[in-house]
Amino acid sequence: MTGPGPAGPARRRRGRARPSPLPIRDGVDATRVVVRAGPELTVGQALLAMPGLAGLTADDLRRRASAGEVVDADGHPVDLDSPSRRNISLYLYRDLDDEVPVPFDLPVLYRDENIVVVDKPHFLATMPRGRHVTETALVRLRRELGSDTVSPAHRLDRLTAGVLLFTLRPEVRAAYQKLFASRTARKEYLALAPADETLTTTVTVQDRIEKTAGDLRALVVDGPVNAISDITLVDGAGPHGVYRLVPHTGRTHQLRLHMASLGVPIVDDPLYPEVRPELAARPDRADFSRPLRLVARVLEFTDPLTGEHRRFESLRSVSG
């Protein structure tokens, strides 16, 4: 099963996700579930047996189906008493769990008719995934702007703060997403880490990074290079220095892993070089007083619609 929103804990097939036939409700997409049971069960029985829908009662499920809130991929209401079919996609609204509020604002840096650029705080996920649904930048923006057409053009890790771009109209979404898919948008990060004077001259780290679903950390493995970062110490005063990081690829945890591989792990990184013991047991735990000292400081690109040069800078600091 996938969680509410564009992504969830289960792995999806590669490619563009099919839009939900149910409308967004209070900023949150309907849940897509992939039924695994065959005709030995009814559709209703198959849904009630899914771990991700634990707590949903038979009466509640029937109430939702009667209201037209359990539908197939084409938006047709589902007959709960019909035989189930394996690997069919169904959509419904799921009750949301209580989430720990992220106690930081989401300032808007720029807005026009096509895009909105925000300065994402640490600990706020870009979009719904797993335990994080309402406490995400996407859902916050949809609610604050009163628009269900808000969509992220790219992502930042939940623990990384900084410049994040969203589109406001479906018809422009692909043009802005292509900036990031093609790596034509330039991104620059700042990080606080142990000062190493040998890194005042830019070092380029090139390796292969892979991350397996379910694992907390990404790993460097043998194989063709798929991760490249330029790393430079720009302020080495004191035991910790400020580094400028320029990624040329976008692998999961790339900058965090590359900094750790150079012997200068980012301050308050809970995963690299070692996993904090409390995170091994509770990966969703957050200590808001110890943010990862990594900020997506600059985002610049040529606007695909207007041809203008765009440059946005975060107002957040890595120094605390």
XYZ file of C-alpha atoms in Angstrom:
320
model
C 0.000 0.000 0.000
C 1.102 3.542 -0.609
C 0.481 6.275 1.923
C -1.471 9.481 1.375
C 0.022 11.882 -1.109
C 2.279 11.413 -4.111
C 4.557 8.901 -2.375
C 4.315 6.282 0.339
C 6.180 3.535 2.175
C 5.676 0.931 -0.514
C 7.708 0.958 -3.712
C 5.927 2.120 -6.841
C 6.650 1.185 -10.392
C 8.972 3.549 -12.205
C 7.369 6.233 -14.316
C 4.766 8.928 -13.932
C 2.144 8.088 -11.315
C -1.451 8.058 -12.529
C -3.459 10.933 -11.033
C -5.900 10.005 -8.304
C -9.511 9.948 -9.510
C -10.605 11.291 -6.102
C -10.156 15.004 -5.415
C -7.620 16.270 -2.913
C -9.152 16.758 0.532
C -7.814 19.446 2.875
C -4.522 19.485 1.005
C -3.998 15.713 1.143
C -4.274 13.296 -1.776
C -6.405 10.183 -1.491
C -4.614 6.965 -0.618
C -3.775 4.549 -3.409
C -3.777 0.889 -2.428
C -2.681 -2.057 -4.539
C -4.792 -5.091 -3.725
C -2.753 -8.294 -3.434
C -5.547 -10.798 -2.742
C -7.270 -12.839 -5.439
C -10.897 -13.978 -5.836
C -10.716 -16.079 -2.661
C -11.636 -12.810 -0.910
C -14.109 -10.071 -1.693
C -12.813 -6.578 -2.394
C -14.021 -5.480 1.030
C -12.296 -8.379 2.776
C -9.078 -7.720 0.872
C -9.069 -4.062 1.904
C -9.774 -4.821 5.557
C -6.906 -7.358 5.576
C -4.325 -4.796 4.453
C -1.939 -3.774 7.273
C -1.854 -0.193 6.073
C -5.597 0.133 6.667
C -5.502 -1.207 10.210
C -8.233 0.405 12.288
C -10.661 0.676 9.373
C -13.859 -1.187 10.292
C -16.224 -3.006 7.935
C -19.004 -0.530 8.724
C -16.731 2.438 8.069
C -15.548 0.946 4.791
C -19.139 0.407 3.638
C -20.062 3.949 4.615
C -17.196 5.289 2.521
C -18.072 3.051 -0.428
C -21.722 4.169 -0.271
C -20.535 7.774 -0.388
C -18.517 7.041 -3.539
C -15.212 7.359 -1.686
C -13.806 3.944 -2.644
C -13.111 3.887 -6.383
C -10.980 2.170 -8.991
C -8.285 3.839 -11.107
C -10.938 5.121 -13.537
C -12.988 6.670 -10.749
C -15.763 4.070 -10.819
C -17.301 3.154 -7.441
C -16.167 -0.208 -6.122
C -18.521 -3.072 -5.218
C -17.100 -4.342 -1.927
C -18.857 -7.706 -2.336
C -17.362 -8.489 -5.735
C -14.405 -10.928 -5.993
C -11.030 -9.305 -5.514
C -8.449 -9.174 -8.299
C -4.709 -9.165 -7.692
C -2.678 -6.017 -8.349
C -5.621 -3.696 -8.993
C -5.300 -0.108 -7.777
C -8.049 1.328 -5.605
C -8.349 4.794 -4.066
C -9.922 5.929 -0.814
C -9.488 8.511 1.908
C -7.602 7.208 4.925
C -7.892 8.584 8.436
C -4.707 10.496 9.189
C -2.559 9.784 12.222
C -1.688 12.510 14.664
C 1.697 13.975 13.743
C 4.194 15.881 15.844
C 3.979 19.490 14.592
C 7.194 20.830 13.067
C 7.597 24.107 15.006
C 9.105 26.176 12.196
C 7.621 28.522 9.604
C 7.632 28.022 5.838
C 8.415 31.515 4.458
C 7.597 32.334 0.853
C 10.603 33.807 -0.979
C 8.852 34.440 -4.306
C 5.516 33.883 -5.977
C 4.027 34.552 -9.401
C 1.255 32.951 -11.448
C 3.353 29.864 -12.216
C 5.625 29.137 -9.258
C 6.070 29.668 -5.551
C 9.500 29.393 -3.926
C 9.755 28.706 -0.198
C 12.526 28.581 2.403
C 11.865 25.108 3.804
C 12.804 24.543 7.451
C 14.638 21.510 8.772
C 12.469 18.507 9.743
C 9.664 19.332 7.286
C 9.343 16.767 4.491
C 8.803 18.069 0.972
C 5.776 15.881 0.305
C 3.781 13.130 2.062
C 5.600 9.895 2.675
C 5.233 7.252 5.375
C 4.545 8.845 8.760
C 4.815 12.391 7.436
C 1.642 13.567 5.701
C 0.168 16.810 7.000
C 3.525 17.993 8.377
C 4.966 18.471 4.899
C 5.739 21.512 2.791
C 3.285 20.433 0.085
C 0.274 20.062 2.366
C 1.111 23.247 4.275
C 1.320 25.231 1.048
C -1.897 23.792 -0.366
C -3.721 24.776 2.812
C -2.116 28.213 3.147
C -2.637 29.150 -0.504
C -6.039 27.489 -0.743
C -4.978 25.656 -3.897
C -4.932 21.931 -4.648
C -2.863 22.446 -7.804
C 0.365 23.164 -5.882
C 2.993 20.558 -6.787
C 6.743 20.215 -6.038
C 9.122 20.669 -8.958
C 11.878 18.872 -7.009
C 12.570 17.655 -3.467
C 14.749 18.316 -0.475
C 15.427 15.714 2.205
C 13.279 16.154 5.291
C 16.325 17.061 7.412
C 17.706 19.561 4.872
C 16.500 23.178 4.916
C 16.534 25.749 2.150
C 15.189 26.830 -1.229
C 12.397 24.676 -2.615
C 10.327 25.369 -5.750
C 6.678 24.444 -6.331
C 4.506 24.950 -9.395
C 1.039 26.473 -9.126
C -0.579 25.354 -12.398
C -0.672 21.809 -13.824
C 0.077 23.033 -17.350
C 3.490 24.438 -16.335
C 4.536 21.611 -14.031
C 6.442 19.537 -16.585
C 8.532 22.486 -17.785
C 9.849 23.252 -14.312
C 10.301 19.620 -13.307
C 12.432 19.145 -16.423
C 14.926 21.707 -15.059
C 15.762 19.293 -12.268
C 15.427 16.049 -14.217
C 17.899 17.372 -16.797
C 20.185 18.890 -14.117
C 20.063 22.324 -15.774
C 19.032 24.032 -12.523
C 22.091 24.974 -10.454
C 21.999 24.265 -6.730
C 24.455 25.339 -4.078
C 24.425 24.222 -0.451
C 26.160 25.340 2.729
C 27.166 22.921 5.481
C 28.785 23.205 8.895
C 31.402 20.521 9.564
C 34.850 20.053 11.135
C 37.280 22.463 9.481
C 39.884 20.823 7.235
C 42.291 23.324 5.669
C 43.187 20.861 2.922
C 39.692 21.414 1.530
C 40.096 25.160 0.881
C 40.826 24.094 -2.679
C 37.747 22.528 -4.227
C 37.651 18.729 -4.051
C 35.428 16.780 -6.421
C 34.023 13.542 -5.021
C 32.891 10.970 -7.573
C 31.508 7.557 -6.724
C 28.461 5.331 -6.973
C 25.715 5.673 -4.361
C 22.807 3.311 -3.924
C 20.044 3.293 -1.339
C 17.800 0.314 -0.691
C 14.194 0.898 0.328
C 13.851 0.325 4.054
C 17.487 1.116 4.856
C 18.168 4.322 6.752
C 21.458 5.025 4.989
C 22.761 5.116 1.453
C 25.982 3.278 0.616
C 28.945 3.766 -1.689
C 29.221 0.686 -3.904
C 31.329 -0.496 -6.829
C 30.182 0.417 -10.305
C 29.850 3.326 -12.716
C 29.880 6.789 -11.142
C 26.414 8.229 -10.478
C 27.198 10.800 -7.761
C 29.430 13.877 -8.193
C 29.890 16.766 -5.744
C 32.250 19.749 -5.521
C 33.201 20.537 -1.904
C 35.064 23.663 -0.739
C 35.871 25.027 2.708
C 34.940 28.723 2.484
C 35.214 29.737 6.163
C 37.595 27.757 8.355
C 37.658 29.932 11.473
C 37.341 27.769 14.601
C 36.998 24.007 14.991
C 34.047 23.956 12.610
C 34.002 25.515 9.167
C 31.423 26.436 6.567
C 31.603 24.451 3.327
C 30.119 25.253 -0.068
C 28.710 22.120 -1.696
C 27.738 21.992 -5.353
C 26.091 18.724 -6.438
C 26.230 17.754 -10.110
C 23.940 14.765 -9.566
C 21.061 14.156 -7.186
C 21.444 10.868 -5.358
C 19.723 10.335 -1.998
C 21.907 11.648 0.879
C 24.668 12.415 -1.631
C 26.141 15.489 0.068
C 25.902 13.997 3.542
C 27.655 10.823 2.439
C 30.348 12.681 0.490
C 31.148 14.948 3.440
C 31.449 11.947 5.755
C 33.673 10.161 3.233
C 36.116 13.099 3.399
C 36.289 12.817 7.182
C 34.236 15.982 7.758
C 30.688 14.785 8.552
C 28.059 17.500 8.725
C 27.316 18.656 12.264
C 24.300 16.894 13.807
C 23.928 14.413 10.973
C 22.017 11.532 12.592
C 23.078 8.952 9.973
C 26.622 9.644 8.769
C 29.194 8.465 9.542
C 27.282 6.441 12.177
C 23.594 6.057 12.979
C 22.558 7.577 16.294
C 21.368 4.722 18.531
C 17.978 6.331 19.210
C 17.334 6.610 15.464
C 17.982 2.934 14.875
C 14.942 2.179 17.046
C 12.823 5.200 16.050
C 13.796 6.611 12.637
C 10.896 9.093 12.844
C 12.190 10.652 16.072
C 13.088 14.330 15.810
C 15.167 16.465 18.161
C 14.204 19.930 16.948
C 17.085 21.469 18.885
C 19.662 19.608 16.761
C 18.974 20.245 13.066
C 21.266 18.872 10.406
C 23.554 21.797 9.555
C 22.874 21.605 5.831
C 21.018 24.300 3.871
C 20.125 24.465 0.195
C 21.318 28.064 -0.061
C 21.006 28.928 -3.760
C 18.771 27.799 -6.594
C 19.210 29.381 -10.023
C 18.009 28.579 -13.516
C 16.753 30.043 -16.754
C 12.979 30.213 -16.517
C 11.623 27.755 -19.111
C 8.575 29.944 -19.806
C 9.947 33.488 -19.750
C 13.657 32.996 -20.494
C 14.527 35.104 -17.441
C 17.446 34.272 -15.180
C 16.114 33.262 -11.770
C 18.151 33.173 -8.574
C 16.748 32.466 -5.124
C 18.663 32.425 -1.847
C 17.743 30.925 1.513
C 17.809 33.167 4.560
C 18.647 30.246 6.833
C 22.039 29.809 8.503
C 24.077 26.679 9.145
C 25.618 28.222 12.250
C 22.514 27.850 14.399
